[in-house]
CSV table of C-alpha atoms in Angstrom, one decimal:
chain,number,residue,atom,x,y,z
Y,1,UNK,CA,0.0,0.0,0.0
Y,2,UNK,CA,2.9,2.5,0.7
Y,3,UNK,CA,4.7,1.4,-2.4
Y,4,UNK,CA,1.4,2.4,-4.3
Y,5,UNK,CA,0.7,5.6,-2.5
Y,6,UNK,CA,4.3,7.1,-3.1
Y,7,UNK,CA,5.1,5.2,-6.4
Y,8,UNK,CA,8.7,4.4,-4.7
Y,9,UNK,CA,10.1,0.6,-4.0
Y,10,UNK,CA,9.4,0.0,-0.4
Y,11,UNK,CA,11.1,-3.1,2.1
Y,12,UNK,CA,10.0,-4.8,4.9
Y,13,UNK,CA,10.7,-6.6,7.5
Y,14,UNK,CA,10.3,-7.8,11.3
Y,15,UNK,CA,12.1,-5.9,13.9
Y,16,UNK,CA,14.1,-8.2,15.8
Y,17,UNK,CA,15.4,-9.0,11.8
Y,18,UNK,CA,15.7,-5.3,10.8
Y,19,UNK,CA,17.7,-4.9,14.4
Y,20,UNK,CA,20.4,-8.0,13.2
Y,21,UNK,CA,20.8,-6.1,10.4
Y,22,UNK,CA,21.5,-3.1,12.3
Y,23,UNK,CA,24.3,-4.5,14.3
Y,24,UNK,CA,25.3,-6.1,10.9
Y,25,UNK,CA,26.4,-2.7,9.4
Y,26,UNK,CA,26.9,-0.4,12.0
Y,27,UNK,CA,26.8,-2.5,15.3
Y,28,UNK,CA,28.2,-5.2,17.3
Y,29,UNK,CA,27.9,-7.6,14.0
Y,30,UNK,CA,30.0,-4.9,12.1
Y,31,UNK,CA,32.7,-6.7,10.0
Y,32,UNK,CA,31.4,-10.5,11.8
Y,33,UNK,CA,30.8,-13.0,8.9
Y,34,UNK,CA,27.9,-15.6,11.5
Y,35,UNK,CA,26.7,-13.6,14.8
Y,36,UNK,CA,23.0,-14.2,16.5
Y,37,UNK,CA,21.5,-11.3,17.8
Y,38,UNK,CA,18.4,-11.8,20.6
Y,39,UNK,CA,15.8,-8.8,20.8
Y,40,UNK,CA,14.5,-8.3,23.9
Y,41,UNK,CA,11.0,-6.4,24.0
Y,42,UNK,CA,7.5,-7.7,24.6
Y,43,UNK,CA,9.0,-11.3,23.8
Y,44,UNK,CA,12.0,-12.2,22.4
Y,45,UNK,CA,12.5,-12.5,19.1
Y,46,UNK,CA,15.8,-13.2,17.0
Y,47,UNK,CA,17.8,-12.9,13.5
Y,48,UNK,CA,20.6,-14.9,12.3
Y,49,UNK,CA,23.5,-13.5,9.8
Y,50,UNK,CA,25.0,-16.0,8.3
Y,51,UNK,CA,28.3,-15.1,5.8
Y,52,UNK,CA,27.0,-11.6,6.3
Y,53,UNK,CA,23.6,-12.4,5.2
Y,54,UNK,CA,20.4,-12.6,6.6
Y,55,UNK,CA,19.0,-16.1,7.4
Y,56,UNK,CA,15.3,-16.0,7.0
Y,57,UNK,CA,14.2,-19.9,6.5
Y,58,UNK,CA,11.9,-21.8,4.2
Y,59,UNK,CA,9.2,-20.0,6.2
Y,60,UNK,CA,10.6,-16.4,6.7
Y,61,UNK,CA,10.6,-18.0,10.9
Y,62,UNK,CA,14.1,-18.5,11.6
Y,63,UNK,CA,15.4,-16.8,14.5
Y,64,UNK,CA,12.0,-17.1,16.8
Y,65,UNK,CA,14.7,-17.9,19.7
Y,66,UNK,CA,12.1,-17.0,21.7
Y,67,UNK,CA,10.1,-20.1,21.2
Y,68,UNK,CA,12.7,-22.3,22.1
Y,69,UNK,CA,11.6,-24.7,25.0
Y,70,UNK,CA,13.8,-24.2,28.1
Y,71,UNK,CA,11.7,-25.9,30.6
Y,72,UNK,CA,8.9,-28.7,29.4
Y,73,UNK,CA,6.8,-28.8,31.5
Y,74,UNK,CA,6.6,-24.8,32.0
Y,75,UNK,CA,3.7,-22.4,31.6
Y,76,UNK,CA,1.7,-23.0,28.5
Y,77,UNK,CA,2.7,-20.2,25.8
Y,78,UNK,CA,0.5,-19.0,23.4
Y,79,UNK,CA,2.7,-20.7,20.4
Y,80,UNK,CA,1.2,-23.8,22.0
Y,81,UNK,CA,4.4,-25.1,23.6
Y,82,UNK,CA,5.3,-25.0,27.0
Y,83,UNK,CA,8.3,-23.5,29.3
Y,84,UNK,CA,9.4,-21.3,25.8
Y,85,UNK,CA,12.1,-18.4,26.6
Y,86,UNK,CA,9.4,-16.2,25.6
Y,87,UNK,CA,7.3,-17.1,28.1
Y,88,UNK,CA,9.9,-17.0,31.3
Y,89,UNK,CA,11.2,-13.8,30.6
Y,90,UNK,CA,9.1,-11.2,28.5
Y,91,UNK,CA,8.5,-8.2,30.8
Y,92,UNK,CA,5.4,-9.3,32.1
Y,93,UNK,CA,6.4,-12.6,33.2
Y,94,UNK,CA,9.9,-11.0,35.6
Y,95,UNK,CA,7.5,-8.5,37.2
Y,96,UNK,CA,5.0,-11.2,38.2
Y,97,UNK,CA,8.1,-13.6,39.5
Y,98,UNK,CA,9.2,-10.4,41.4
Y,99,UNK,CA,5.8,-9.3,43.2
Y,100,UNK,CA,5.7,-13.1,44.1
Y,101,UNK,CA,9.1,-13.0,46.1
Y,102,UNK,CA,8.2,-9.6,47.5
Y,103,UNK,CA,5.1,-11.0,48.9
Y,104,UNK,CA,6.5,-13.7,49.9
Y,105,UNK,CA,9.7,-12.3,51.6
Y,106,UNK,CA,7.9,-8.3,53.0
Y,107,UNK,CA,11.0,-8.1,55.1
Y,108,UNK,CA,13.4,-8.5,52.4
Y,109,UNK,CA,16.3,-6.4,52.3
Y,110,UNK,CA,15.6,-5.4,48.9
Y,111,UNK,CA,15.1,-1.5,48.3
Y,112,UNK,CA,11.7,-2.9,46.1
Y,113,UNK,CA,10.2,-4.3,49.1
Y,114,UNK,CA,9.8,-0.6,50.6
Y,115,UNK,CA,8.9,0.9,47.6
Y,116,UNK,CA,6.3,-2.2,46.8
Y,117,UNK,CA,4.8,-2.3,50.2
Y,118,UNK,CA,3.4,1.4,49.3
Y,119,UNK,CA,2.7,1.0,45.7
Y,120,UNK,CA,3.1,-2.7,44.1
Y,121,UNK,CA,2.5,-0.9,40.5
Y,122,UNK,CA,5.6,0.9,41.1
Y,123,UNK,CA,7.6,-1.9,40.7
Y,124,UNK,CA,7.3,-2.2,37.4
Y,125,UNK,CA,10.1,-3.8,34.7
Y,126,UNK,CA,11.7,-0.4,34.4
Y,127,UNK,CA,12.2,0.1,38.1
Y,128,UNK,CA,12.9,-3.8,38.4
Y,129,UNK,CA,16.1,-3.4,35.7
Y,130,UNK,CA,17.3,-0.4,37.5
Y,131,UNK,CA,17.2,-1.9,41.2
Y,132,UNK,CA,19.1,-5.3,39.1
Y,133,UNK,CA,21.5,-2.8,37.7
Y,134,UNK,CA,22.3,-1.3,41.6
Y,135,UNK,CA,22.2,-4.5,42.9
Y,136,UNK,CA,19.6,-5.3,44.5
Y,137,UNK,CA,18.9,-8.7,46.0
Y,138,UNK,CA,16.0,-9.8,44.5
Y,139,UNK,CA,15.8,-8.1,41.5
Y,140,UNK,CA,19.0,-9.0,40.8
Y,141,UNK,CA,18.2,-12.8,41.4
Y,142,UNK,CA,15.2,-12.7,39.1
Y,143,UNK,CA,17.4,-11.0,36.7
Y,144,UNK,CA,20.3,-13.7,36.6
Y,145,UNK,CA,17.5,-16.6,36.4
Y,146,UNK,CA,16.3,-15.2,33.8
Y,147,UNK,CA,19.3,-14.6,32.2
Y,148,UNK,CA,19.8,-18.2,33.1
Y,149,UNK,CA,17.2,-19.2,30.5
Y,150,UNK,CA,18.2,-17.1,27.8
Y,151,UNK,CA,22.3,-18.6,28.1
Y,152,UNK,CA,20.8,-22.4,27.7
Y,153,UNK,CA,19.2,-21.4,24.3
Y,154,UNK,CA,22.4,-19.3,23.3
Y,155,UNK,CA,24.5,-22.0,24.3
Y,156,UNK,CA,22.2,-24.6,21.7
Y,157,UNK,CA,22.5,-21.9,19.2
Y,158,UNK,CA,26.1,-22.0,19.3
Y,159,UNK,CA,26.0,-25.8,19.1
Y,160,UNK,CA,23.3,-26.2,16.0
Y,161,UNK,CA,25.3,-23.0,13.6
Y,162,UNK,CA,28.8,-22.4,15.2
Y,163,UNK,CA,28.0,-18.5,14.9
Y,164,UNK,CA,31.1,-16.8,15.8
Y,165,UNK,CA,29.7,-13.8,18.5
Y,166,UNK,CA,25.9,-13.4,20.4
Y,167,UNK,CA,24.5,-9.8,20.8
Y,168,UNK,CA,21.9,-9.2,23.3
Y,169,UNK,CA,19.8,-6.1,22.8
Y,170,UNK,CA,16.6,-4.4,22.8
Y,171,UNK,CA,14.7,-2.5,25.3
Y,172,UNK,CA,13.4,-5.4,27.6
Y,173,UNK,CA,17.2,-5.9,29.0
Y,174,UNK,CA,17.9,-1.9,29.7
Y,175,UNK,CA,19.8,-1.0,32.1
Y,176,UNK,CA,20.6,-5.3,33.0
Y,177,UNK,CA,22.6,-5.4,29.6
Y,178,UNK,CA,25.6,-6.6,31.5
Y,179,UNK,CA,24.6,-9.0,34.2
Y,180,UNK,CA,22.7,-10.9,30.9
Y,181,UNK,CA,26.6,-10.4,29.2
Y,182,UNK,CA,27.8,-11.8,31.8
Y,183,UNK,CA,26.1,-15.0,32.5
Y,184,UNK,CA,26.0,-16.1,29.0
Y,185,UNK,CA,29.3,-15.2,28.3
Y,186,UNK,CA,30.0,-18.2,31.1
Y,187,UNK,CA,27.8,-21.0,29.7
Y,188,UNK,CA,29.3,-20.2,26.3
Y,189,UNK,CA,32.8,-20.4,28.4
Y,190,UNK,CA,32.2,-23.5,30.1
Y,191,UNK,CA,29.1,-25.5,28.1
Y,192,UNK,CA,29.5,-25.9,24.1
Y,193,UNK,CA,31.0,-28.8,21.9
Y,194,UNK,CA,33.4,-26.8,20.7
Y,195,UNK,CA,34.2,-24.8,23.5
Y,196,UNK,CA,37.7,-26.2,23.6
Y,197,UNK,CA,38.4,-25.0,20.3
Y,198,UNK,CA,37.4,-21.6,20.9
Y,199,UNK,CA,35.0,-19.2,23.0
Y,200,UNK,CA,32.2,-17.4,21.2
Y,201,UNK,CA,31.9,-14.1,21.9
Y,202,UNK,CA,29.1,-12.2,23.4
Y,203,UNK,CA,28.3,-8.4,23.2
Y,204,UNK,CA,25.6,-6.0,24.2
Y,205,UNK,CA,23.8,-4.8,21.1
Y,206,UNK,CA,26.0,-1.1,20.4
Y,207,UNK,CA,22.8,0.1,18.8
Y,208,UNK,CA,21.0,-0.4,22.5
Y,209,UNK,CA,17.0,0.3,21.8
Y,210,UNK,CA,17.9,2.0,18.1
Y,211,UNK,CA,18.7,-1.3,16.7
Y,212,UNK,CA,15.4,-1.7,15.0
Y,213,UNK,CA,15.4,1.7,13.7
Y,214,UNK,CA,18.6,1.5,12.4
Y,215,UNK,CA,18.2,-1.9,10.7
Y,216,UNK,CA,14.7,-0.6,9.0
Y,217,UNK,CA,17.5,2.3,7.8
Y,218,UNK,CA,20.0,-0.1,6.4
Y,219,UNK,CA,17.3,-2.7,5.0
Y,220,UNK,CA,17.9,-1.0,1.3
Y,221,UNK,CA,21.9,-0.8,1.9
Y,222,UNK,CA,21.8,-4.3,2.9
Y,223,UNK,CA,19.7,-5.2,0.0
Y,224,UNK,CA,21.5,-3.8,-2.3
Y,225,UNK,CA,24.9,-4.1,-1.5
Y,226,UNK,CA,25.1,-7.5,0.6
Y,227,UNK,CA,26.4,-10.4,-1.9
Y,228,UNK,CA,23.5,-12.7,-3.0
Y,229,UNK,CA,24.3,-15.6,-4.7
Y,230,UNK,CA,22.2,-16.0,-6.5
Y,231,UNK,CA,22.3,-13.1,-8.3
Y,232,UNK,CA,25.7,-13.1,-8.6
Y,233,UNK,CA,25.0,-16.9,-10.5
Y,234,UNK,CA,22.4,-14.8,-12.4
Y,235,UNK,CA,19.6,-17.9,-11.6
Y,236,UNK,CA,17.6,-16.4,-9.4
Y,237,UNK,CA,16.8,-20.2,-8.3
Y,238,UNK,CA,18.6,-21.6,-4.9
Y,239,UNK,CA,19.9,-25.3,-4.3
Y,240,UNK,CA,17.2,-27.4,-4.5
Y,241,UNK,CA,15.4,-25.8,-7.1
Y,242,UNK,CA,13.4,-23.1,-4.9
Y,243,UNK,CA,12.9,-19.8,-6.1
């Protein structure tokens, strides 16, 4: 419809996508040939660049890291599966885990508890990732357990493609970007196949919650002046036969 309306070419594409590409040309991914970046917002979605290009699969899916199942016989998620990343640590789900420890714990030595005991809505996910990022207790426990989740799907990532570097990013981890850095940084230390060979990196997204704004920017560089091979084979038609 916007191509109509302003007679110019027009691209598309999903965000957590558009924010791997981001990274790819002017973020952490800058000048890295296989990285996997997460996107943390509502859920958690994902991209893959592969030899500097995007990796989209046979269904335009791949990358829904979020839908990985961490714990089977977890909360139901609306994909239909149960225990998904998705569902353990969107937004939502960390502030209902930490109103159930401050209710549970009133006394707590946790600088939340005061504020929660006058107003629970107050302790929201912004004020949950800056008490994390100060240190307290239990946001910062809630924090690392999620973070927990999210290093058990990096570390299978690293396993299944042998991507060279992870980048967190998005809005749902401001202000925790490090303590997330951090604890998958040691199950990619200590919990690959390969890990003897070498250490994958992991990096905070450099874009931080622009990544998405800044891939939708770069979609027509990208396009344009990324290698596709099959244009360069002048077929148009991939391995297999698919077009």
């Amino acid at each position: 419809m916007l191509s109509e309306a302003t007679g110019l070419p027009v691209t598309l594409d999903n965000d957590a996508t558009a924010a791997a590409v981001g990274e790819r040309w002017s973020g952490a991914g800058r000048g890295v040939a296989d990285f996997a970046y997460f996107f943390f917002g509502t859920g958690v979605g994902g991209g893959l660049i592969l030899s500097h290009q995007v990796y989209r699969g046979g269904s335009l899916n791949a990358g829904e890291f979020g839908h990985s199942s961490v714990l089977p016989d977890g909360p139901e998620c609306y994909c239909g599966n149960r225990g998904c990343l998705e569902r353990l640590v969107n937004p939502t789900a960390i502030v209902a885990e930490v109103h159930r420890r401050l209710v549970e714990e009133p006394r707590s030595e946790s600088e939340l508890a005061r504020a929660f005991a006058q107003d629970p809505e107050s302790v929201d996910h912004d004020a949950i990732g800056r008490a994390a990022a100060a240190g307290d207790p239990v946001a910062a426990a809630v924090i690392d357990e999620t973070a927990e989740h999210v290093a058990s799907v990096a570390v299978d990532i690293v396993n299944f493609i042998d991507v060279d570097l992870i980048v967190l990013g998005g809005h749902g981890i401001q202000h925790v970007e490090q303590r997330y850095v951090e604890v998958v940084a040691a199950a990619l230390a200590s919990r690959p196949l390969s890990r003897h060979v070498r250490v994958v990196d992991v990096e905070a997204s450099w874009l931080g919650t622009d990544a998405a704004v800044v891939g939708s920017a770069a979609l027509v560089l990208h396009a344009t002046y990324s290698p596709q091979l099959s244009a360069l084979l002048g077929t148009g038609v991939a391995p297999g036969g698919r077009r």
